[in-house]
Each structure stands twice: as structure tokens, then as C-alpha cells.
Amino acid sequence: MKLAIIGSGYVGLVTATCLAKQGHDVICVDIDEKRVEMINKKESPIFEPRLKEYLEESNLKATVDLDYAMENSDVCFVCVPTPSNEDGSVNLDYVKNVSIAIGERLANKGYYTIVVKSTIVPGTSDETIIPILERESGKKAGEDFGVCMNPEFLREGHAIHDFENPNRIVIGEHDKRSGDILAELYSVYNCPIIRTSTKTAELSKYASNALLATKITFANEIGNLCKKLGIDVYDVMKIVGMDNRVSEKFLNAGIGFGGSCFPKDVAALVARSKELGHEAKVLSQVINSNKEQRMKIVELLENKIGSLEGKKIAILGLSFKPDTDDIRDAPSVDIIKKLQEKGAKISAYDPKAMDNVKKIFNEIDYAQNAQNALEEADACLILTEWNEFKDLKDNDFNSMKNRIIIEGRKVLNPENVKDFEGICW
Ligand code: UGA
């Protein structure tokens, strides 16, 4: 098929490269000329395992020219960001602008299919996108063009794996013809394909992320109780997760969830519920509890060493999770701010995310490795479970002034390191 992918963030680029690998003709469209240039040079603008190889192997092209992309495609995927407004509600500006641009160009085309992959609150396809497309094109959805909502379930750091090994594919179709086209495109993947309404598809994405965020928050709550009881939440959750009605996934307690998806999506679902006259109490509390959870590691640290004024704190791990350089809504950023407010000096190390953190904090010391960050430190906080931290040994911590080691994620191997404790263990 001839496909245009609008927006070259991690969802757009992964979708583009994986579909190009299947033999489709793919054109990426982005407003960022630098990004377009990089993609055409087969350089990946983001860090995502295997993405660079996939780009190198593919014949996909990138352009800033939407006219060209639409002239040379029968289907386009909208993969633009849907960030948060101040009040947590979803900001649909990019989606609306792209819908206008596509609508204007639909006027001169035969039947064309628009697939929305951006995460949009329930009702957006029917109430916002389709009316814009119809208004701008003077054409009728379902007759002259088709619209599908096709949520993505890709984890950063595993996005290519997840694209190629989906648990399920959801096609929210406004009209059967466009749903058939998308079902045909995805027929190579070995998983259930659910064809449903656009609203069901839209909500299924939010409900999935919100449930996973709730599982984590629940594990953190039990973890905070474990800390009081002097037991390890991982021992408890291992038992809980063995019940196959629960599953052991997303029960890893710690400093809570971050990233560009869970915090934003839970907040957007709460705001959308409010708009519809429903108060999403559980999800509101998930947001509050998750914010508080980050600060528990600072409280624990103060309980151990008293005032943080002038103390050197080594931070190991800055990205919101391992295998990414992404620091969007990373717990590390809030924790560093709080430590600085309390007068602490920070030395930080992360295998991938330091360049991004430098854009926020240029006054902290960035170390070349974990051992350098630990030198003369009064305490160490581990905030991301990078694999390389699993190999740290007792003597790597010997250069610390005080041996206070607190994990915010379960990562150190107790066989290699003694005298450390976790936030919930
Ligand atoms: C998440 C979802 O897992 C994807 O299915 C979804 O497509 C994506 O959001 C999205 O909406 O685009 P992602 O944000 O990449 O993916 O990361 P996750 O691996 O889900 O982790 C999110 C956060 O939860 C991280 O901060 C992680 O450390 C934390 N987490 C995860 C825990 O604290 N405990 C766990 O047990 C699991």
C-alpha cells in the first residue's frame, strides 16, 4: 500500500519503519526540517532500540510537503502529539491543525483513508476530527473518504518489538471500507484484530494506560505499608501476581510512573470524565498518589541523614525508565528539584539521559560513570533500573563519604552489594 505517516515522533517513526519493512511504500511527513533531513540520511532523530537499523534497511522517504505525501498515498496515519493543557485536559491543537491540512487536500482526491494513531479522548474522532475534515474538504466521511482510530500500545524502549508482536490490534472504524483497508494492512500480524467504533477504540487506549498506572500505584501503596512493616513489597506482589486474574506485570513498586504517556493520559481521562459530568475518583487519586510517591525517597533520605544543606547526593539514573533517554515527567527531575530546594549538591549519572537533563539543570555535576558520581557522596539515590547498575559491587560504593544507599527502583543485587534499602523494601 502507499502510506503517508504524519508526525515522526517515536510512534510515527516506528509505525513508518515497521510498515516499510513489510514492503509498503511509506512517506514520513514532519514540520521539522532537521528531523526530515535526518530521516532521509537514515539517521534516527530519537533513541529507540533497532530503529536505526530499520531506517537503514528501509526505503522510506521523509518530507515537509504534505501535498506530495498525500498525492503519493492512499492512506495516511496521524501520529502527532496530544500534550496536556495546564488543567490536565488533552490539547488537540496539533490534531486539529493536521485535520485542517488533510481536509484541504482531500478536496482534489478520490477515496482516501485517514487513520488516527494519536492518543485522543473519547469522542474526538466523531466530534472534532470528522467535522473538520468534512468542512475543509466539502466531502462526506464514509463516502468520499474514510476515518479510523487505531490506538498504539507501544512502550518506549520496546516499540519495534511491540509493533511487530502486538497483543491485539484495535480498529475503531467510522466506515467499513476504511476498516477493511486497515484490517488488510494488519493481516500479517498474528493477533486478534478488534473492529469497533471510534469511541470504543479511543477509550480502550486510555483505559489500558489508566489501569496499568493504577496497578503501579496500588503496588506502591502496598509497598509503603511494607516499609512500615519491615517487609519487602516484591515478596508480597510476587504472591499476588501469581493469581492469573491479576498477572505479575506492572506491580513493580518504587518511585512511581513517569514518561510521556501515563501521567498525561490519566490526567486527560480525569478531565474528559469531568467534562461529561463524571468524577473519576480512583484515577484522580492515582495522579495524587503518584506525585507523592516520588517525594517519599527524599523523606527517607532526610530520616537517615537529617538536613540536606550542603550534602552531596549521588543520583544514579535519570531517564523515566531504562533503555531510553526520555526524561519527560521523569521522577528524577522532581526529586532533583526538591533536593536542590533543600540545599543539597547533586552529582548525577545516567547512561543515556544526561544531555536531556542538562537542558533543565546545568549547575549539577554530571559524572562519566556511576563510580565517579559516588565519590565523596553523603548518600546515593538510585532512580532508574538500568542494567549496568545491576552489576554494581560493594567496592563501587567505597568512595562514598557515608554509605547511605537508597533504591527508588529494585535494581541492586543483594549478593553483590550490602547495606542498602529500598523505598518500599
Ligand atoms: C506506556 C504503555 O506501557 C504502552 O502500552 C503505551 O502504548 C504507551 O505508554 C503510550 O501510551 O504511548 P511507556 O510510557 O513507554 O508505555 O512506558 P512503560 O514501560 O509502560 O512505563 C511507564 C512508567 O511506569 C515508567 O516510569 C516505569 O518505570 C513505571 N513502571 C512500570 C513502574 O513504576 N512499575 C511497573 O511495574 C511498571
XYZ file of C-alpha atoms and ligand atoms in Angstrom:
462
model
C 0.000 0.000 0.000
C 1.018 3.629 -0.424
C 1.156 5.190 3.032
C 1.897 8.628 4.487
C 2.801 8.891 8.175
C 2.240 12.361 9.586
C 4.432 13.112 12.612
C 7.833 11.467 13.089
C 7.996 11.015 16.848
C 8.516 7.556 18.282
C 5.030 6.334 17.312
C 5.196 7.746 13.764
C 8.730 6.612 13.028
C 8.251 3.141 14.458
C 4.997 2.734 12.516
C 6.700 4.016 9.354
C 9.784 1.804 9.555
C 7.865 -1.332 10.528
C 5.335 -0.889 7.700
C 8.134 -0.096 5.226
C 9.774 -3.359 6.296
C 6.549 -5.140 5.281
C 7.124 -3.824 1.759
C 4.760 -0.843 1.753
C 5.690 2.483 0.116
C 5.997 4.827 3.051
C 6.481 8.601 3.201
C 7.054 10.339 6.554
C 5.796 13.905 6.891
C 7.023 16.285 9.564
C 7.110 20.061 10.004
C 10.618 19.844 11.496
C 13.066 20.156 8.570
C 16.001 18.924 10.642
C 14.129 15.752 11.533
C 13.164 15.199 7.881
C 16.767 15.652 6.803
C 17.970 13.165 9.418
C 15.415 10.536 8.383
C 16.418 10.945 4.721
C 20.046 10.438 5.771
C 18.920 7.261 7.596
C 19.731 8.779 10.958
C 17.263 8.256 13.779
C 16.168 11.504 15.473
C 15.263 9.553 18.648
C 16.907 6.739 20.581
C 14.863 3.576 20.238
C 16.445 0.114 20.029
C 16.708 -1.247 16.422
C 15.145 1.893 14.923
C 18.371 2.981 13.228
C 18.858 -0.457 11.616
C 15.251 -0.447 10.461
C 15.714 3.017 8.957
C 18.897 1.932 7.188
C 17.218 -1.136 5.715
C 14.066 0.693 4.609
C 13.374 2.742 1.510
C 11.146 5.212 3.285
C 11.317 8.880 2.384
C 10.630 11.912 4.548
C 9.284 15.296 3.504
C 7.838 18.521 4.896
C 5.499 18.620 1.891
C 2.057 17.244 2.800
C 0.786 17.819 -0.773
C 3.450 15.482 -2.124
C 2.821 12.906 0.626
C -0.936 12.842 0.051
C -0.629 12.778 -3.746
C 1.537 9.688 -3.350
C -0.518 7.772 -0.790
C -3.928 6.172 -0.315
C -3.832 6.052 3.460
C -2.349 8.459 5.992
C -1.616 7.861 9.676
C -1.884 10.820 12.028
C 0.829 10.399 14.681
C 1.160 13.917 16.079
C 1.477 14.643 19.810
C -1.504 15.310 22.084
C 0.122 17.078 25.053
C -1.604 18.244 28.235
C -3.128 21.631 28.918
C -2.408 23.260 32.302
C -5.567 21.683 33.788
C -4.603 18.178 32.617
C -7.087 18.095 29.735
C -5.807 16.990 26.352
C -4.504 19.642 23.952
C -5.815 18.771 20.499
C -4.195 21.687 18.634
C -1.787 19.534 16.589
C -4.539 17.055 15.726
C -6.885 19.871 14.678
C -4.232 21.587 12.548
C -3.337 18.343 10.805
C -7.037 17.610 10.232
C -7.441 21.027 8.582
C -4.378 20.431 6.388
C -5.566 16.961 5.344
C -9.132 18.216 4.790
C -7.946 20.963 2.445
C -6.101 18.406 0.345
C -8.939 15.873 0.303
C -10.939 18.170 -1.966
C -8.945 17.023 -5.026
C -8.585 13.350 -4.160
C -10.552 10.186 -4.740
C -11.390 7.931 -1.772
C -8.670 8.362 0.856
C -8.307 6.809 4.330
C -7.260 8.765 7.400
C -6.077 6.712 10.364
C -5.634 8.488 13.685
C -2.958 6.949 15.911
C -2.517 9.962 18.187
C -3.997 9.356 21.628
C -7.284 11.291 21.649
C -10.009 11.406 24.294
C -13.237 9.500 23.566
C -15.458 11.375 21.158
C -12.651 13.279 19.389
C -12.898 11.463 16.038
C -16.659 11.939 15.759
C -16.978 15.363 17.363
C -13.804 17.123 16.233
C -11.784 15.384 13.509
C -14.538 14.262 11.143
C -16.393 17.621 11.237
C -13.103 19.427 10.415
C -12.316 17.041 7.542
C -15.837 17.426 6.111
C -15.827 21.203 6.494
C -12.407 21.688 4.877
C -12.940 19.223 2.024
C -16.626 19.783 1.337
C -16.838 15.970 1.183
C -18.620 13.321 3.213
C -16.895 10.930 5.645
C -17.744 7.313 4.883
C -18.493 8.118 1.236
C -15.643 10.227 -0.163
C -13.065 9.415 2.469
C -12.732 7.025 5.399
C -11.661 7.551 9.005
C -10.308 5.040 11.518
C -8.985 5.424 15.035
C -6.207 2.923 15.608
C -4.595 3.330 19.056
C -0.980 2.367 19.629
C 0.225 0.250 22.532
C 3.971 0.726 22.066
C 6.298 1.002 25.028
C 9.268 3.296 24.595
C 12.413 1.223 24.520
C 10.468 -1.776 23.118
C 8.438 -0.003 20.462
C 9.600 -2.048 17.461
C 9.159 -5.300 19.346
C 5.657 -4.229 20.432
C 4.678 -3.123 16.914
C 5.713 -6.476 15.463
C 4.315 -8.598 18.297
C 1.033 -6.952 19.245
C -1.315 -8.494 21.861
C -4.200 -7.029 19.899
C -4.875 -4.509 17.141
C -7.830 -2.177 17.606
C -9.510 -0.661 14.574
C -12.102 1.920 15.502
C -13.884 2.461 12.199
C -16.205 5.245 11.204
C -16.970 3.343 7.982
C -16.493 -0.274 6.919
C -14.491 0.467 3.788
C -11.632 2.167 5.656
C -11.802 -0.514 8.383
C -11.364 -3.202 5.672
C -8.321 -1.385 4.273
C -6.680 -1.179 7.695
C -7.572 -4.798 8.538
C -5.901 -5.860 5.267
C -2.776 -3.828 6.120
C -2.522 -5.518 9.538
C -3.476 -9.009 8.380
C 0.192 -10.113 8.559
C 0.227 -9.752 12.346
C -0.671 -12.793 14.354
C -3.085 -11.426 16.958
C -6.778 -10.656 17.403
C -7.936 -7.673 15.333
C -10.830 -5.939 17.056
C -13.087 -3.873 14.814
C -15.195 -1.467 16.763
C -16.441 2.129 16.973
C -14.027 5.064 17.026
C -15.136 5.973 20.584
C -14.522 2.452 21.892
C -11.066 2.455 20.293
C -10.288 5.878 21.769
C -11.354 4.893 25.278
C -9.675 1.466 25.136
C -6.305 3.181 24.808
C -6.905 5.430 27.830
C -8.446 2.624 29.868
C -5.399 0.399 29.207
C -2.906 3.041 30.300
C -5.056 4.086 33.258
C -5.362 0.513 34.531
C -1.603 -0.068 34.256
C -0.940 3.218 36.082
C -3.445 2.137 38.750
C -1.731 -1.240 39.167
C 1.593 0.509 39.767
C 0.001 2.934 42.228
C -1.663 0.069 44.068
C 1.680 -1.752 44.336
C 3.237 1.468 45.666
C 0.519 1.764 48.301
C 1.102 -1.797 49.475
C 4.828 -1.022 49.254
C 4.502 1.952 51.600
C 2.741 -0.346 54.064
C 5.507 -2.952 53.622
C 8.082 -0.318 54.523
C 6.285 0.295 57.839
C 6.090 -3.450 58.468
C 9.744 -4.053 57.604
C 8.988 -6.412 54.730
C 9.701 -6.428 51.001
C 6.801 -5.469 48.699
C 8.348 -7.582 45.920
C 7.843 -10.726 48.049
C 4.206 -9.761 48.567
C 3.481 -8.798 44.951
C 5.122 -11.955 43.640
C 2.473 -13.911 45.515
C -0.349 -11.575 44.436
C 0.767 -11.662 40.785
C 0.714 -15.485 40.700
C -3.068 -15.241 40.592
C -3.659 -15.270 36.846
C -6.644 -12.966 37.283
C -4.099 -10.330 38.335
C -0.805 -11.121 36.466
C 2.578 -10.136 37.841
C 3.140 -7.351 35.287
C 3.128 -3.676 36.312
C 3.230 -4.457 40.006
C 6.800 -3.232 40.477
C 6.655 -0.731 43.312
C 9.074 2.169 43.594
C 9.087 5.907 42.938
C 6.052 5.653 40.676
C 5.370 6.059 36.995
C 6.647 8.785 34.700
C 7.071 9.286 30.969
C 5.093 10.986 28.279
C 2.068 8.693 28.460
C 0.754 7.502 31.834
C 0.755 10.868 33.689
C -0.707 12.722 30.704
C -3.274 10.081 29.785
C -4.613 9.554 33.302
C -4.984 13.332 33.713
C -6.725 13.629 30.340
C -9.167 10.851 31.213
C -9.988 12.533 34.529
C -10.574 15.846 32.694
C -12.711 14.220 29.979
C -14.783 12.422 32.632
C -15.362 15.759 34.366
C -16.487 17.346 31.089
C -19.019 14.541 30.765
C -20.255 15.052 34.337
C -18.470 12.071 35.912
C -15.931 12.381 38.712
C -13.174 9.787 38.158
C -12.242 9.423 41.829
C -9.905 6.438 41.598
C -7.930 7.966 38.748
C -7.704 11.391 40.436
C -6.194 9.663 43.446
C -3.775 7.722 41.208
C -2.399 11.062 39.989
C -2.047 12.465 43.526
C -0.536 9.300 44.991
C 1.945 9.058 42.138
C 3.145 12.634 42.754
C 3.558 11.957 46.475
C 5.371 8.684 45.859
C 8.332 10.441 44.212
C 8.915 12.520 47.317
C 8.985 9.508 49.636
C 12.586 8.854 48.680
C 13.546 12.377 49.795
C 11.719 11.866 53.140
C 13.538 8.565 53.629
C 16.844 10.251 52.862
C 16.184 13.041 55.396
C 15.241 10.478 58.014
C 18.660 8.925 57.503
C 20.963 11.928 57.211
C 18.996 14.864 58.613
C 19.356 18.233 56.921
C 20.375 18.069 53.271
C 22.002 21.521 53.340
C 25.438 21.268 51.701
C 25.243 17.457 51.421
C 26.415 15.782 48.232
C 23.804 13.384 46.852
C 24.720 10.993 44.050
C 21.833 10.249 41.695
C 22.130 7.112 39.588
C 19.581 7.019 36.768
C 17.696 9.985 35.310
C 15.505 8.660 32.481
C 11.903 7.796 33.402
C 12.722 4.139 32.753
C 15.683 2.153 31.355
C 16.600 1.871 27.656
C 15.518 5.381 26.783
C 16.965 8.885 27.002
C 13.459 10.250 27.659
C 13.072 12.360 30.804
C 9.536 13.597 30.222
C 7.809 13.614 33.616
C 10.692 11.540 34.986
C 10.623 11.221 38.797
C 14.336 12.216 38.779
C 13.504 15.772 37.694
C 11.088 16.411 40.612
C 13.444 14.684 43.042
C 16.470 16.767 41.970
C 14.398 19.979 42.253
C 13.343 19.044 45.783
C 16.908 18.122 46.802
C 18.172 21.442 45.455
C 15.459 23.352 47.334
C 16.763 21.687 50.474
C 20.318 22.835 49.727
C 21.821 19.554 48.504
C 24.558 19.367 45.846
C 23.923 16.797 43.138
C 26.264 14.570 41.186
C 24.356 12.573 38.599
C 24.980 9.773 36.173
C 22.782 8.149 33.527
C 23.941 6.094 30.534
C 21.685 7.927 28.048
C 19.675 10.791 29.530
C 22.317 13.253 30.776
C 22.181 15.500 27.698
C 18.438 15.936 28.152
C 18.743 16.635 31.878
C 21.477 19.228 31.198
C 18.825 21.302 29.426
C 16.937 21.585 32.753
C 19.771 21.575 35.309
C 23.086 22.901 34.050
C 24.507 23.562 37.505
C 24.726 19.965 38.741
C 27.772 17.721 38.295
C 27.438 15.115 35.593
C 29.693 12.108 36.097
C 31.229 9.824 33.476
C 30.062 6.709 35.261
C 28.332 5.543 38.435
C 31.618 5.220 40.349
C 32.574 8.856 39.635
C 29.165 10.105 40.728
C 29.546 8.260 44.039
C 32.906 9.787 45.036
C 32.656 11.636 48.370
C 28.843 11.451 48.287
C 26.893 11.688 51.547
C 24.211 9.442 50.082
C 23.170 7.762 46.854
C 19.692 7.519 45.332
C 19.061 5.045 42.509
C 16.176 6.251 40.349
C 16.273 4.121 37.169
C 16.820 0.374 36.922
C 19.464 0.454 34.167
C 21.077 -2.947 33.603
C 24.552 -1.613 34.290
C 23.527 -0.727 37.865
C 22.643 -4.379 38.443
C 26.357 -5.144 38.143
C 27.476 -2.604 40.749
C 29.541 -4.211 43.504
C 30.167 -3.362 47.129
C 33.513 -1.703 46.441
C 31.977 0.631 43.820
C 30.379 2.406 46.794
C 33.573 2.530 48.906
C 34.481 6.048 47.778
C 31.302 7.483 49.325
C 31.714 9.672 52.412
C 28.729 7.932 54.060
C 27.401 4.639 52.918
C 23.731 5.545 52.586
C 22.246 3.852 49.532
C 18.512 4.075 48.773
C 16.862 2.487 45.766
C 13.775 4.000 44.175
C 13.646 1.075 41.752
C 14.602 -2.503 42.547
C 17.968 -2.885 40.853
C 20.945 -3.705 43.086
C 21.869 -7.320 43.557
C 21.993 -8.098 47.321
C 24.647 -10.736 46.597
C 26.960 -8.002 45.296
C 26.064 -5.037 47.496
C 25.416 -4.892 51.242
C 23.744 -2.205 53.346
C 21.213 -0.631 51.051
C 17.489 -0.240 51.313
C 14.573 0.393 49.012
C 11.776 2.885 49.139
C 9.220 0.085 49.641
C 11.505 -2.793 50.658
C 3.157 3.086 28.161
C 2.390 1.790 27.917
O 3.044 0.699 28.589
C 2.268 1.480 26.437
O 1.457 0.330 26.249
C 1.604 2.682 25.746
O 1.476 2.473 24.350
C 2.453 3.918 25.986
O 2.536 4.148 27.409
C 1.783 5.070 25.305
O 0.681 5.444 25.716
O 2.286 5.539 24.276
P 5.741 3.782 28.251
O 5.278 5.101 28.793
O 6.730 3.740 27.167
O 4.498 2.902 27.721
O 6.403 3.015 29.476
P 6.062 1.821 30.477
O 7.041 0.743 30.259
O 4.643 1.463 30.453
O 6.402 2.536 31.878
C 5.736 3.710 32.303
C 6.206 4.104 33.678
O 5.730 3.199 34.671
C 7.724 4.136 33.843
O 8.087 5.251 34.608
C 8.022 2.856 34.592
O 9.208 2.922 35.376
C 6.806 2.765 35.504
N 6.524 1.402 35.958
C 6.215 0.420 35.067
C 6.533 1.140 37.329
O 6.792 2.035 38.172
N 6.243 -0.123 37.742
C 5.924 -1.120 36.881
O 5.634 -2.254 37.339
C 5.925 -0.845 35.507
